[in-house]
Structure formats: C-alpha cells, structure tokens
Amino acid sequence: EAGVVQSPRYKIIEKKQPVAFWCNPISGHNTLYWYLQNLGQGPELLIRYENEEAVDDSQLPKDRFSAERLKGVDSTLKIQPAELGDSAVYLCASSYSWTSGYNEQFFGPGTRLTVL
Amino acid sequence: AQTVTQSQPEMSVQEAETVTLSCTYDTSENNYYLFWYKQPPSRQMILVIRQEAYKQQNATENRFSVNFQKAAKSFSLKISDSQLGDTAMYFCAFSGGTSYGKLTFGQGTILTVHP
C-alpha cells in the first residue's frame, strides 16, 4: 500500500514569491491534515479536512495561507506571499474518519521550504 | 487546551542498553489517546506505540513499552535493547476530547544510539 505522497520534497524561493505544496493521501482515508513543523519543534496543525470540508482551520494564517482539497482526495497548500518566517517543513498526514476516536495518522515525508 | 511537555531535549544511549524518554501532559479530558512517534533524519514520522487512557495496562510493542501514569499525567517511553536504527527524534502526542481530530505534540527528544 502506498503511503502519503508529498511534492516537492524541497523548495527554495525568494520572499514575497508564491509557493504551493501538494499532498496525495492514502487511498480510502477521509481525513487529511496539514502540519507546520519548525526546526527542532513538534508539528502544529494548520488545517484538517474531512473529505472536502475544512473542519478545523483555526490555526491557518488566512491572510497568506490557503488550502483546498478537491474531490476529497488530493490537497494543495499555498502561501502567497511567502515570508522569511515561513521557512519550515510542511507535513501532510491522513487517516480514516476522525470520528472513530482512535485515528492513526500516517505522515508523508514533508516539504522543506526555505525562504530567502 | 491540552499541552504536552517533553523535558529532555536530547538523550543518548549505548547500543543494546535501555533508555527511557519522559513526557507529561495536561488535560481536563477523561477519554483520550497518547502516542509516541519517531521521526528519523529522513523526516517520515512513524507511529511507535499508542495508549488508550481508559486502559490501565501499559502498552507494549516489541522493544518499546510505556509507563502510563494517568493520575500523574505522565507517559514515558522505554526502549529496550537499543539499536542504531532507533536514532531519531521522538515525539509524545495527545489526541482526545475536543481535539480528537488533531494531534498535539511535545517539543521532541533527540535520541542518539551509540555503537
């Protein structure tokens, strides 16, 4: 079974440029998560999707970040414009429906973003 | 809001020895789950072990076991017979109550296993 796929693995951009990250979850997983992981820190949830619906985006900085999950499968996270402080690893994870209580989240390899 | 604290930024152990990583958490919930995740240098986060709060028996997975002290809100991970491949960042995480839909992570502990 294929795991969570993310691309690109690495991205280097100039500040004020836009950037997008793509995630393909494990087949059959209804729930998709985007986490932000700063260097040496634990991941922090940015947004959680249940199928196509963003059910928790309270931690997403909506002035510059946006996300979408078309058809309830793949998802894209966008930053526009990027700032120096956005340099981090962006992790995508997926799981079966969170309403089951215990929901093991499977993580992708992440996208390491460097903003110059 | 739930918080998870890992007070050991770095730990080291000799191959084949035993090491214990500490984690404390704070919550007012009665039903929740606790997890230990491993993140090797390649960055893919992998679930090591989980504990359901309503179960008194400590979870074990091969060389990995936990010491779950619900009253003390403590959740430590013991790694027996440490192997070089255990070298990684280890995160303690919480899921439960109003935050069932997300994981709240601690700051992580870097574990280095020396030959």
Coordinates of C-alpha atoms in Angstrom, one line a residue:
Chain A
E1 CA 0.0 0.0 0.0
A2 CA 1.4 3.4 -1.0
G3 CA 1.9 5.9 1.8
V4 CA 1.2 9.6 1.9
V5 CA 2.9 11.3 -1.0
Q6 CA 4.1 14.9 -0.9
S7 CA 5.8 17.0 -3.5
P8 CA 8.0 18.8 -3.9
R9 CA 10.4 17.4 -1.2
Y10 CA 12.4 20.6 -1.1
K11 CA 11.6 24.2 -2.3
I12 CA 13.7 27.3 -2.2
I13 CA 12.1 30.6 -3.0
E14 CA 12.6 34.3 -2.6
K15 CA 10.5 36.1 -0.1
K16 CA 7.2 37.6 -1.4
Q17 CA 7.0 34.8 -4.0
P18 CA 4.1 32.3 -4.0
V19 CA 4.6 28.6 -3.3
A20 CA 2.4 25.5 -3.4
F21 CA 2.7 22.1 -1.8
W22 CA 0.8 19.0 -2.9
C23 CA -0.3 16.0 -1.0
N24 CA -1.9 12.7 -2.0
P25 CA -3.2 10.8 1.0
I26 CA -3.5 7.1 1.5
S27 CA -6.3 5.6 -0.6
G28 CA -9.6 5.4 1.4
H29 CA -8.5 7.9 4.1
N30 CA -11.2 10.5 4.5
T31 CA -9.3 12.9 6.8
L32 CA -6.3 14.9 5.7
Y33 CA -4.1 17.1 7.8
W34 CA -1.5 19.8 7.1
Y35 CA 1.0 20.4 9.8
L36 CA 3.7 23.0 10.2
Q37 CA 7.0 21.8 11.7
N38 CA 9.6 24.4 12.7
L39 CA 13.1 23.3 13.1
G40 CA 13.6 21.4 16.3
Q41 CA 9.9 21.6 17.2
G42 CA 6.9 19.3 17.2
P43 CA 4.4 19.6 14.3
E44 CA 1.5 22.0 14.8
L45 CA -1.8 21.5 12.9
L46 CA -2.6 24.1 10.3
I47 CA -5.8 22.6 8.8
R48 CA -7.8 19.4 8.9
Y49 CA -10.1 18.2 6.1
E50 CA -12.9 15.7 6.5
N51 CA -13.5 14.7 2.8
E52 CA -13.8 18.1 1.0
E53 CA -14.7 20.1 4.1
A54 CA -12.2 22.1 6.1
V55 CA -13.4 21.2 9.6
D56 CA -10.6 22.9 11.6
D57 CA -8.6 25.7 10.1
S58 CA -8.4 27.8 13.2
Q59 CA -4.5 27.8 13.1
L60 CA -4.2 28.6 9.4
P61 CA -2.9 32.2 8.8
K62 CA -5.6 33.1 6.3
D63 CA -4.1 36.3 5.2
R64 CA -1.4 34.5 3.3
F65 CA -2.2 30.7 3.5
S66 CA -4.9 28.9 1.7
A67 CA -5.7 25.3 1.1
E68 CA -8.0 23.2 -0.9
R69 CA -9.0 19.5 -1.2
L70 CA -10.7 19.0 -4.5
K71 CA -13.0 15.9 -4.7
G72 CA -11.9 14.9 -1.2
V73 CA -8.6 13.3 -2.3
D74 CA -5.5 15.3 -3.1
S75 CA -4.8 18.6 -1.4
T76 CA -2.8 21.7 -2.1
L77 CA -1.5 24.2 0.5
K78 CA -0.5 27.6 -0.8
I79 CA 1.4 30.5 0.6
Q80 CA 1.2 33.9 -1.1
P81 CA 3.3 35.9 -0.5
A82 CA 6.0 33.9 1.4
E83 CA 7.8 35.4 4.3
L84 CA 11.2 34.6 5.8
G85 CA 9.4 33.1 8.9
D86 CA 7.6 30.6 6.7
S87 CA 10.8 28.5 6.3
A88 CA 9.9 25.2 7.9
V89 CA 8.8 21.7 7.0
Y90 CA 5.2 21.2 5.9
L91 CA 3.8 17.8 6.7
C92 CA 0.8 16.2 5.3
A93 CA -1.0 13.3 7.1
S94 CA -4.1 11.2 6.5
S95 CA -6.3 8.9 8.5
Y96 CA -9.7 7.2 8.4
S97 CA -12.5 9.3 9.7
W98 CA -11.5 11.1 12.9
T99 CA -14.9 10.5 14.4
S100 CA -13.8 6.9 15.2
G101 CA -11.9 8.2 18.2
Y102 CA -8.6 6.5 17.7
N103 CA -7.4 7.5 14.3
E104 CA -3.8 6.6 13.5
Q105 CA -2.4 9.4 11.4
F106 CA 0.1 8.4 8.6
F107 CA 2.5 11.1 7.7
G108 CA 4.2 12.0 4.4
P109 CA 7.9 12.8 4.1
G110 CA 7.2 16.5 4.2
T111 CA 8.2 19.5 2.1
R112 CA 11.1 21.5 3.4
L113 CA 10.6 25.2 2.5
T114 CA 13.4 27.7 2.6
V115 CA 12.5 31.4 2.0
L116 CA 15.5 33.6 1.2
Chain B
A1 CA -6.4 23.3 25.8
Q2 CA -4.1 20.3 26.0
T3 CA -0.4 20.7 26.4
V4 CA 2.3 18.1 26.1
T5 CA 5.8 18.6 27.6
Q6 CA 9.0 16.7 26.9
S7 CA 11.7 17.9 29.3
Q8 CA 14.6 16.1 27.7
P9 CA 15.8 17.9 24.6
E10 CA 18.5 15.2 24.0
M11 CA 19.3 11.7 25.2
S12 CA 21.9 9.2 24.3
V13 CA 22.3 5.5 24.9
Q14 CA 24.7 2.7 24.1
E15 CA 23.7 0.1 21.7
A16 CA 21.8 -2.8 23.5
E17 CA 21.1 -0.8 26.6
T18 CA 17.8 0.6 27.8
V19 CA 16.6 4.2 27.7
T20 CA 13.5 6.0 29.0
L21 CA 12.1 9.1 27.4
S22 CA 9.8 11.3 29.5
C23 CA 6.5 13.0 28.7
T24 CA 4.0 14.8 30.8
Y25 CA 0.7 16.3 29.6
D26 CA -2.1 18.4 30.9
T27 CA -5.8 17.9 30.1
S28 CA -9.2 18.0 31.7
E29 CA -10.5 15.2 29.5
N30 CA -11.1 11.7 30.8
N31 CA -11.0 9.9 27.5
Y32 CA -8.0 10.4 25.3
Y33 CA -5.2 8.7 23.5
L34 CA -1.4 9.1 23.9
F35 CA 1.2 8.3 21.3
W36 CA 4.9 8.2 20.7
Y37 CA 6.0 9.0 17.2
K38 CA 9.5 8.5 15.8
Q39 CA 11.0 10.9 13.2
P40 CA 14.3 9.6 11.7
P41 CA 16.6 12.0 9.9
S42 CA 14.7 11.3 6.7
R43 CA 11.7 13.1 8.3
Q44 CA 9.0 10.5 7.8
M45 CA 7.0 10.4 11.1
I46 CA 6.2 6.9 12.2
L47 CA 3.9 5.7 15.0
V48 CA 5.8 3.7 17.6
I49 CA 3.2 3.0 20.2
R50 CA -0.2 4.2 21.5
Q51 CA -2.0 4.1 24.8
E52 CA -5.7 4.5 25.4
A53 CA -6.4 6.4 28.6
Y54 CA -9.2 4.1 29.8
K55 CA -6.9 1.1 29.7
Q56 CA -4.8 0.6 32.8
Q57 CA -2.5 -1.9 31.2
N58 CA 0.6 -0.3 29.8
A59 CA 1.0 -0.8 26.0
T60 CA 4.0 -2.7 24.6
E61 CA 5.3 -3.2 21.1
N62 CA 8.3 -5.5 20.9
R63 CA 11.2 -3.5 22.4
F64 CA 9.0 -0.5 23.1
S65 CA 6.9 -0.1 26.2
V66 CA 5.2 2.8 28.0
N67 CA 4.7 3.7 31.6
F68 CA 1.3 5.4 31.7
Q69 CA 0.5 7.1 35.0
K70 CA -2.9 8.7 34.5
A71 CA -3.2 10.4 37.8
A72 CA 0.3 12.0 37.4
K73 CA -0.4 12.7 33.7
S74 CA 2.9 11.0 32.8
F75 CA 3.6 8.9 29.7
S76 CA 7.1 7.7 29.4
L77 CA 8.6 5.5 26.6
K78 CA 11.1 2.8 27.4
I79 CA 13.2 1.4 24.6
S80 CA 14.9 -1.9 25.5
D81 CA 17.9 -3.4 23.6
S82 CA 18.5 -0.1 21.8
Q83 CA 19.6 -0.4 18.2
L84 CA 21.4 2.1 15.9
G85 CA 18.2 2.4 13.9
D86 CA 16.4 3.8 16.9
T87 CA 18.4 7.1 16.5
A88 CA 15.7 9.7 15.8
M89 CA 13.6 12.5 17.2
Y90 CA 10.8 11.1 19.4
F91 CA 7.6 13.0 19.9
C92 CA 5.0 12.4 22.5
A93 CA 1.5 13.3 21.3
F94 CA -2.1 13.7 22.6
S95 CA -5.5 13.3 21.0
G96 CA -8.8 13.5 22.8
G97 CA -11.8 15.4 23.9
T98 CA -12.5 18.4 21.7
S99 CA -9.2 17.8 20.0
Y100 CA -9.9 14.3 18.8
G101 CA -9.4 15.5 15.3
K102 CA -5.8 16.5 15.8
L103 CA -2.6 15.6 17.4
T104 CA -0.9 17.9 20.0
F105 CA 2.8 17.2 20.0
G106 CA 5.5 17.8 22.5
Q107 CA 8.8 19.5 21.6
G108 CA 10.5 16.3 20.9
T109 CA 13.6 14.4 22.3
I110 CA 16.6 13.7 20.1
L111 CA 17.8 10.2 20.8
T112 CA 21.2 9.1 19.7
V113 CA 22.2 5.4 19.9
H114 CA 26.0 4.9 20.1
P115 CA 27.7 1.8 18.9

